[in-house]
CSV table of C-alpha atoms and ligand atoms in Angstrom, one decimal:
chain,number,residue,atom,x,y,z
A,1,MET,CA,78.0,101.3,89.6
A,2,LYS,CA,78.8,105.1,89.1
A,3,GLN,CA,81.7,106.2,87.5
A,4,ASP,CA,84.8,108.6,88.3
A,5,LEU,CA,83.9,111.7,86.1
A,6,LYS,CA,86.9,113.7,87.0
A,7,SER,CA,89.2,111.1,86.1
A,8,MET,CA,88.5,111.2,82.5
A,9,THR,CA,90.3,113.3,79.8
A,10,LEU,CA,88.5,115.6,77.9
A,11,THR,CA,88.5,113.3,74.8
A,12,GLU,CA,87.2,110.5,77.0
A,13,MET,CA,84.2,112.8,78.4
A,14,GLN,CA,83.4,114.2,74.7
A,15,GLN,CA,83.2,110.2,73.6
A,16,ALA,CA,81.0,109.5,76.8
A,17,PHE,CA,79.0,112.7,75.9
A,18,LYS,CA,78.2,111.2,72.4
A,19,THR,CA,77.0,108.0,73.6
A,20,LEU,CA,74.6,110.3,76.0
A,21,GLY,CA,73.3,111.9,72.5
A,22,GLU,CA,74.8,115.0,74.2
A,23,PRO,CA,76.8,117.6,72.1
A,24,ALA,CA,80.9,117.6,72.6
A,25,PHE,CA,80.9,121.3,73.7
A,26,ARG,CA,78.7,120.2,76.6
A,27,ALA,CA,81.6,117.7,77.7
A,28,LYS,CA,83.8,120.8,77.7
A,29,GLN,CA,81.4,122.6,79.8
A,30,VAL,CA,81.6,119.7,82.3
A,31,PHE,CA,85.4,119.3,82.4
A,32,THR,CA,85.8,123.2,82.9
A,33,TRP,CA,83.3,123.0,85.9
A,34,LEU,CA,85.4,120.4,87.5
A,35,HIS,CA,88.9,121.4,87.1
A,36,ARG,CA,87.8,124.7,88.8
A,37,GLY,CA,86.7,122.7,91.6
A,38,ALA,CA,82.8,122.0,91.3
A,39,THR,CA,81.6,119.3,93.4
A,40,SER,CA,78.1,118.9,92.4
A,41,PHE,CA,76.5,118.8,89.0
A,42,ASP,CA,73.8,121.0,90.6
A,43,ASP,CA,76.7,123.8,90.4
A,44,MET,CA,76.8,123.4,86.8
A,45,THR,CA,74.3,125.8,86.0
A,46,ASN,CA,75.0,126.1,82.2
A,47,LEU,CA,73.6,122.6,81.7
A,48,SER,CA,70.0,121.8,81.9
A,49,LYS,CA,68.3,120.2,84.9
A,50,ALA,CA,67.7,117.2,82.8
A,51,LEU,CA,71.2,116.8,82.0
A,52,ARG,CA,72.5,117.4,85.4
A,53,ILE,CA,70.1,114.4,87.1
A,54,ARG,CA,71.3,112.1,83.9
A,55,LEU,CA,74.9,113.0,85.1
A,56,SER,CA,74.6,112.4,88.3
A,57,ASP,CA,72.8,109.2,87.9
A,58,GLN,CA,75.8,107.6,86.1
A,59,TYR,CA,79.0,109.3,87.4
A,60,TYR,CA,79.9,110.8,90.9
A,61,ILE,CA,82.6,113.7,91.4
A,62,THR,CA,85.4,113.3,93.8
A,63,ALA,CA,86.2,116.2,96.7
A,64,PRO,CA,88.3,115.4,99.3
A,65,THR,CA,87.6,116.7,102.8
A,66,ILE,CA,90.1,118.4,105.1
A,67,VAL,CA,90.5,116.4,108.4
A,68,ARG,CA,93.4,118.7,109.2
A,69,LYS,CA,95.4,121.8,108.0
A,70,GLN,CA,98.6,122.7,109.9
A,71,GLN,CA,100.3,126.1,108.8
A,72,SER,CA,103.8,126.4,109.5
A,73,LYS,CA,104.9,129.5,111.8
A,74,LYS,CA,108.2,129.4,110.5
A,75,ASP,CA,107.5,129.5,106.5
A,76,GLY,CA,104.1,129.4,106.0
A,77,THR,CA,104.4,125.8,104.7
A,78,ILE,CA,100.6,124.3,104.9
A,79,LYS,CA,100.3,120.8,105.3
A,80,TYR,CA,96.6,119.4,104.6
A,81,LEU,CA,95.3,116.0,105.6
A,82,TRP,CA,92.7,114.9,103.2
A,83,ARG,CA,89.6,112.5,103.7
A,84,LEU,CA,89.1,110.3,100.5
A,85,ARG,CA,85.8,109.2,99.2
A,86,ASP,CA,86.3,105.5,101.0
A,87,GLY,CA,87.8,107.0,104.1
A,88,ASN,CA,91.0,106.8,103.6
A,89,CYS,CA,93.5,109.9,104.0
A,90,VAL,CA,96.4,111.2,102.5
A,91,GLU,CA,98.6,114.2,103.0
A,92,SER,CA,99.5,117.0,100.7
A,93,VAL,CA,101.9,120.2,101.3
A,94,VAL,CA,102.0,123.5,100.0
A,95,MET,CA,105.4,125.3,99.8
A,96,GLN,CA,106.0,129.1,99.1
A,97,TYR,CA,109.1,129.6,97.1
A,98,HIS,CA,110.3,132.7,95.5
A,99,HIS,CA,109.5,131.1,92.0
A,100,GLY,CA,106.2,130.3,92.8
A,101,ASN,CA,103.8,128.1,94.8
A,102,THR,CA,104.8,124.2,94.9
A,103,VAL,CA,102.2,121.6,96.1
A,104,CYS,CA,103.6,118.3,97.0
A,105,ILE,CA,101.3,115.2,96.5
A,106,SER,CA,100.5,111.8,97.5
A,107,SER,CA,100.3,108.7,94.8
A,108,GLU,CA,98.9,106.0,96.9
A,109,VAL,CA,97.4,105.5,100.5
A,110,GLY,CA,100.5,104.1,102.0
A,111,CYS,CA,103.4,102.6,100.2
A,112,PRO,CA,104.4,99.0,99.2
A,113,MET,CA,108.2,100.0,99.0
A,114,GLY,CA,109.2,99.5,102.6
A,115,CYS,CA,112.4,102.2,102.3
A,116,LYS,CA,113.6,101.8,106.3
A,117,PHE,CA,113.8,105.5,106.9
A,118,CYS,CA,110.3,106.8,105.6
A,119,ALA,CA,107.0,107.3,107.4
A,120,SER,CA,104.7,106.8,104.4
A,121,THR,CA,105.6,103.2,104.1
A,122,LEU,CA,105.1,101.9,108.0
A,123,GLY,CA,101.9,100.5,107.4
A,124,GLY,CA,102.4,98.9,103.6
A,125,LEU,CA,100.3,100.1,100.8
A,126,VAL,CA,96.6,100.3,101.2
A,127,ARG,CA,95.5,101.5,97.7
A,128,ARG,CA,96.6,103.4,94.8
A,129,LEU,CA,94.7,106.7,94.2
A,130,ALA,CA,92.7,107.7,91.3
A,131,PRO,CA,93.7,110.2,88.6
A,132,SER,CA,90.9,112.4,89.9
A,133,GLU,CA,92.3,112.1,93.5
A,134,LEU,CA,95.8,113.0,92.5
A,135,LEU,CA,94.3,116.0,90.6
A,136,ASP,CA,92.1,117.2,93.7
A,137,GLN,CA,95.0,117.3,96.0
A,138,VAL,CA,96.5,120.1,93.4
A,139,LEU,CA,93.0,121.8,92.8
A,140,PHE,CA,91.6,121.8,96.5
A,141,SER,CA,94.9,122.8,97.9
A,142,GLN,CA,95.0,126.1,95.4
A,143,LEU,CA,91.4,126.8,96.2
A,144,ASP,CA,91.6,126.3,100.0
A,145,SER,CA,94.9,128.3,100.3
A,146,GLY,CA,94.4,130.8,98.3
A,147,LEU,CA,97.7,130.3,96.6
A,148,PRO,CA,98.0,130.2,93.0
A,149,ILE,CA,100.1,126.5,92.5
A,150,SER,CA,102.8,126.9,89.5
A,151,ASN,CA,104.7,123.8,90.6
A,152,ILE,CA,104.0,120.1,91.2
A,153,VAL,CA,106.2,117.5,93.0
A,154,LEU,CA,105.0,113.9,93.2
A,155,MET,CA,107.0,113.4,96.7
A,156,GLY,CA,104.4,112.8,98.8
A,157,ILE,CA,103.1,109.3,100.2
A,158,GLY,CA,103.5,106.4,97.7
A,159,GLU,CA,105.4,105.4,94.8
A,160,PRO,CA,104.3,107.4,91.7
A,161,LEU,CA,105.9,104.7,89.3
A,162,ASP,CA,103.7,101.8,91.3
A,163,ASN,CA,100.8,103.6,90.2
A,164,PHE,CA,101.8,104.5,86.7
A,165,ASP,CA,98.5,104.6,84.4
A,166,ALA,CA,96.8,106.6,87.4
A,167,VAL,CA,99.5,108.9,87.3
A,168,MET,CA,100.0,109.2,83.6
A,169,GLN,CA,96.3,110.0,83.4
A,170,PHE,CA,96.7,112.7,86.0
A,171,LEU,CA,99.7,114.5,84.3
A,172,THR,CA,97.6,114.9,81.0
A,173,LEU,CA,94.5,116.2,83.0
A,174,VAL,CA,96.8,118.7,85.3
A,175,ASN,CA,98.4,119.6,82.1
A,176,SER,CA,95.1,120.3,80.1
A,177,PRO,CA,94.8,123.7,78.7
A,178,ASP,CA,91.0,123.4,79.8
A,179,GLY,CA,91.8,122.5,83.1
A,180,MET,CA,94.5,123.7,85.5
A,181,ASN,CA,97.1,124.0,82.4
A,182,ILE,CA,100.4,123.3,84.5
A,183,GLY,CA,103.3,122.6,82.1
A,184,MET,CA,105.2,119.4,82.3
A,185,ARG,CA,108.4,121.4,83.0
A,186,HIS,CA,106.7,122.5,86.2
A,187,ILE,CA,106.3,118.9,87.5
A,188,SER,CA,108.8,116.6,89.1
A,189,LEU,CA,108.3,113.1,89.9
A,190,SER,CA,110.0,111.2,92.2
A,191,THR,CA,110.9,107.3,92.2
A,192,CYS,CA,112.6,104.9,94.7
A,193,GLY,CA,114.0,103.2,91.3
A,194,LEU,CA,111.6,100.8,89.5
A,195,VAL,CA,113.5,100.4,86.5
A,196,ASP,CA,111.0,99.2,84.3
A,197,LYS,CA,108.5,101.7,85.0
A,198,ILE,CA,111.3,104.3,84.2
A,199,GLY,CA,111.9,102.8,80.7
A,200,LEU,CA,108.0,103.3,80.2
A,201,LEU,CA,108.1,106.7,81.2
A,202,ALA,CA,111.1,107.5,78.9
A,203,GLU,CA,108.9,106.3,76.0
A,204,LYS,CA,106.6,108.6,76.7
A,205,LYS,CA,109.2,111.4,76.3
A,206,LEU,CA,107.6,114.0,78.8
A,207,GLN,CA,109.2,117.0,79.8
A,208,LEU,CA,108.9,116.5,83.6
A,209,THR,CA,111.8,116.3,86.0
A,210,LEU,CA,112.5,112.7,87.0
A,211,SER,CA,113.9,112.4,90.6
A,212,VAL,CA,115.5,109.5,91.4
A,213,SER,CA,115.7,108.4,95.2
A,214,LEU,CA,119.4,106.9,95.2
A,215,HIS,CA,120.3,107.5,99.1
A,216,SER,CA,123.5,105.4,98.5
A,217,PRO,CA,126.0,104.3,95.8
A,218,ASP,CA,126.8,101.0,97.0
A,219,ASP,CA,124.5,98.0,97.0
A,220,GLU,CA,125.3,96.8,100.3
A,221,SER,CA,124.1,99.7,102.3
A,222,ARG,CA,121.5,100.6,99.6
A,223,SER,CA,119.8,97.1,100.0
A,224,LYS,CA,119.9,97.5,103.8
A,225,ILE,CA,117.6,100.8,103.5
A,226,MET,CA,115.7,100.4,100.1
A,227,PRO,CA,114.6,96.8,99.5
A,228,VAL,CA,113.9,97.8,95.9
A,229,ASN,CA,117.3,97.4,95.7
A,230,ARG,CA,117.4,93.8,95.6
A,231,ARG,CA,115.1,94.1,92.6
A,232,TRP,CA,117.3,96.5,90.7
A,233,ASN,CA,120.7,97.2,91.9
A,234,VAL,CA,122.7,100.6,92.0
A,235,ASP,CA,124.0,100.1,88.4
A,236,THR,CA,121.0,98.9,86.4
A,237,LEU,CA,119.3,101.8,88.1
A,238,LEU,CA,121.8,104.5,86.9
A,239,SER,CA,121.9,102.8,83.4
A,240,ALA,CA,118.3,103.2,83.1
A,241,CYS,CA,118.7,106.9,84.1
A,242,ARG,CA,121.3,107.5,81.6
A,243,ASP,CA,118.8,105.9,78.6
A,244,TYR,CA,116.3,108.1,80.4
A,245,PHE,CA,118.4,110.9,79.6
A,246,GLU,CA,119.2,110.1,76.1
A,247,LYS,CA,115.5,109.7,75.4
A,248,THR,CA,114.0,112.3,76.9
A,249,GLY,CA,116.9,115.3,76.9
A,250,ARG,CA,116.0,115.7,80.3
A,251,ARG,CA,118.7,115.6,83.2
A,252,VAL,CA,118.1,113.4,86.2
A,253,SER,CA,118.0,114.6,89.6
A,254,PHE,CA,119.1,112.1,92.5
A,255,GLU,CA,117.9,112.4,95.9
A,256,TYR,CA,120.3,111.9,98.7
A,257,THR,CA,118.9,111.4,102.2
A,258,MET,CA,122.3,112.1,104.5
A,259,ILE,CA,121.8,109.1,107.4
A,260,ASP,CA,124.2,109.1,110.2
A,261,GLY,CA,126.7,105.8,109.3
A,262,VAL,CA,125.1,104.4,106.5
A,263,SER,CA,125.3,106.7,103.5
A,264,ASP,CA,127.3,109.8,104.8
A,265,SER,CA,130.9,108.2,104.6
A,266,PRO,CA,133.8,110.0,102.4
A,267,GLU,CA,134.3,106.8,100.8
A,268,GLN,CA,130.6,107.1,99.8
A,269,ALA,CA,131.0,110.4,98.3
A,270,GLU,CA,133.9,109.2,96.3
A,271,LEU,CA,132.1,106.2,94.9
A,272,LEU,CA,128.7,108.5,94.1
A,273,ALA,CA,131.1,110.7,92.3
A,274,LYS,CA,132.5,108.2,90.3
A,275,LYS,CA,129.2,106.5,89.4
A,276,LEU,CA,127.8,109.8,88.2
A,277,ALA,CA,131.0,110.9,86.2
A,278,GLY,CA,130.0,111.9,82.6
A,279,MET,CA,126.2,111.7,83.4
A,280,GLN,CA,124.1,115.2,83.4
A,281,ALA,CA,123.1,114.9,86.9
A,282,HIS,CA,122.1,117.0,89.9
A,283,VAL,CA,122.4,115.6,93.8
A,284,ASN,CA,119.9,117.0,95.9
A,285,MET,CA,121.2,116.0,99.4
A,286,ILE,CA,118.4,115.7,102.1
A,287,PRO,CA,119.4,115.6,105.6
A,288,LEU,CA,117.6,112.9,107.2
A,289,ASN,CA,114.2,113.9,108.7
A,290,THR,CA,113.8,111.7,112.1
A,291,VAL,CA,110.8,109.3,111.9
A,292,GLU,CA,111.0,107.9,115.4
A,293,GLU,CA,110.0,104.6,114.8
A,294,THR,CA,113.2,104.0,112.3
A,295,GLY,CA,115.9,104.6,115.0
A,296,LEU,CA,118.0,106.2,112.1
A,297,ARG,CA,119.7,109.6,112.8
A,298,THR,CA,120.9,112.6,110.6
A,299,SER,CA,124.2,113.4,109.5
A,300,SER,CA,126.3,115.6,111.5
A,301,ARG,CA,126.6,119.1,109.5
A,302,GLU,CA,130.3,118.5,109.2
A,303,ALA,CA,129.6,115.0,107.4
A,304,ILE,CA,127.2,116.8,105.0
A,305,ARG,CA,129.7,119.6,104.4
A,306,LYS,CA,132.6,117.1,103.5
A,307,PHE,CA,130.3,114.9,101.4
A,308,GLN,CA,129.2,117.9,99.3
A,309,GLN,CA,132.6,118.9,99.0
A,310,ILE,CA,134.0,115.6,97.8
A,311,LEU,CA,131.0,115.6,95.1
A,312,GLU,CA,131.8,119.0,94.1
A,313,ASN,CA,135.7,118.3,93.8
A,314,HIS,CA,134.6,115.9,91.3
A,315,GLY,CA,132.5,118.0,89.4
A,316,VAL,CA,129.1,116.9,90.5
A,317,THR,CA,126.6,119.4,91.4
A,318,ALA,CA,125.1,118.8,94.7
A,319,THR,CA,122.9,121.1,96.8
A,320,VAL,CA,121.4,120.6,100.4
A,321,ARG,CA,117.6,120.9,100.5
A,322,ARG,CA,116.2,123.3,102.5
A,323,THR,CA,113.8,122.0,105.1
A,324,LEU,CA,110.4,123.6,104.9
A,325,GLY,CA,107.4,123.0,107.4
A,326,SER,CA,109.7,121.2,110.1
A,327,ASP,CA,107.7,122.4,112.8
A,328,ILE,CA,104.3,120.9,111.4
A,329,ASN,CA,106.4,117.6,110.5
A,330,ALA,CA,105.9,118.2,106.8
A,331,SER,CA,109.5,117.5,105.7
A,332,CYS,CA,110.4,114.6,103.4
A,333,GLY,CA,109.5,111.0,104.3
A,334,GLN,CA,107.5,112.4,107.3
A,335,LEU,CA,103.7,112.3,105.8
A,336,ARG,CA,101.2,109.8,106.8
A,337,ARG,CA,98.3,108.2,105.9
A,338,LYS,CA,97.0,108.1,109.4
A,339,PHE,CA,96.3,110.8,111.7
A,340,GLU,CA,98.8,110.7,114.6
A,341,GLY,CA,96.1,112.1,116.8
A,342,THR,CA,93.5,110.5,119.3
A,343,GLN,CA,91.8,107.0,118.5
A,344,LYS,CA,88.9,109.2,117.8
A,345,GLU,CA,90.6,111.2,115.6
A,346,GLU,CA,92.6,108.5,113.7
A,347,SER,CA,89.4,106.5,113.3
A,348,VAL,CA,88.0,109.2,110.9
A,349,CYS,CA,90.8,108.1,108.4
A,350,ARG,CA,89.9,104.5,108.0
A,351,SER,CA,87.5,102.8,105.9
A,352,GLY,CA,84.5,101.5,107.1
A,353,GLU,CA,84.4,102.8,110.2
B,401,SAH,N1,108.4,107.0,96.7
B,401,SAH,C1,109.0,108.1,95.7
B,401,SAH,C2,108.4,109.4,96.5
B,401,SAH,C3,108.2,109.8,97.4
B,401,SAH,S1,109.4,110.2,98.9
B,401,SAH,C4,110.5,107.9,96.1
B,401,SAH,O1,110.9,106.9,96.8
B,401,SAH,O2,111.1,108.8,95.7
B,401,SAH,C5,110.1,111.6,98.5
B,401,SAH,C6,111.6,111.6,99.3
B,401,SAH,O3,111.6,111.7,100.3
B,401,SAH,C7,112.4,110.4,98.4
B,401,SAH,O4,113.6,110.8,98.2
B,401,SAH,C8,112.4,109.7,100.1
B,401,SAH,O5,113.4,108.8,100.0
B,401,SAH,C9,112.7,110.8,100.9
B,401,SAH,N2,112.6,110.3,102.3
B,401,SAH,C10,111.8,109.7,102.7
B,401,SAH,N3,111.9,109.4,103.9
B,401,SAH,C11,112.7,110.6,104.6
B,401,SAH,C12,113.1,111.0,105.7
B,401,SAH,N4,112.8,110.5,106.7
B,401,SAH,N5,114.1,111.9,105.5
B,401,SAH,C13,114.4,112.6,104.5
B,401,SAH,N6,113.9,112.0,103.4
B,401,SAH,C14,113.1,111.0,103.2
């Protein structure tokens, strides 16, 4: 069984090369090649032919292929559908902001969390991604688009904290000075609220931004739209967020989807403000993006304005998220693991077919 070389950190690679009887600097050469997007050992021209053959006997190099690439005519946002080594597919989105280019990456093929408004979870979880597959989305988005990526958001398909170890390994990889060297402060991780894992993450004291998908301040409506709330309710989640801030010194950001008749009442705005009082928090309001299968609708402009006003009256900072790539279905919660095309195209993204 060959091993996944790109999922290894430089230190792990140096160890592995030692057992091959190779000097440590060779590992650094290989690491650099991989993190520049080399897809074959034959590309690594500063290694001897013999070493290249030995490596290819023991390791494989992941390299997703582009099944589909769409670019928004409105704002230049690019959405990629990648085909992975085993035939599964995931999406990533490159967004251009004045402060730099951001890539939104997927953490799993499908998602086990079952949020009622989200397209990514419709078919459940297929599998978790490897560290290399997380890195590849950043690397190949940059290489293909020609847009230097300075920021990463783990807000695509999947629940990053459900794939905890691989995501932590990915952070080490992408943060490496010998690799893409993207600083932790330029990375955001979004979770639906896995409280045990928020605790583990806090222990690591990383400087990344934690975003929590709250979407409702009361257990009754949150449990309706987010099954995870039945395991860890709103108060338990908010208490984990307070601990997170205490341990890391990093302000937690809350995502709040505005769903007509579900999460957008003035009473809910009041309750949210009350629950966030005294907390270093920021609320990111997201008008619901329509996913046909869900039957849920976005709130009216008036309801959104009023909700934001109530939060601000209570001193809670709230912004309404700008929607990018809406003409190519690249907005929040609309990413899918399957290609919504003809049968023939869809089968491209399934393993074993
Ligand atoms: N699993 C993680 C990250 C992926 S989703 C999480 O739950 O946070 C990224 C954000 O998009 C989350 O806040 C999610 O709740 C939100 N989202 C999902 N479906 C949406 C939709 N249809 N409209 C608007 N936001 C949505």
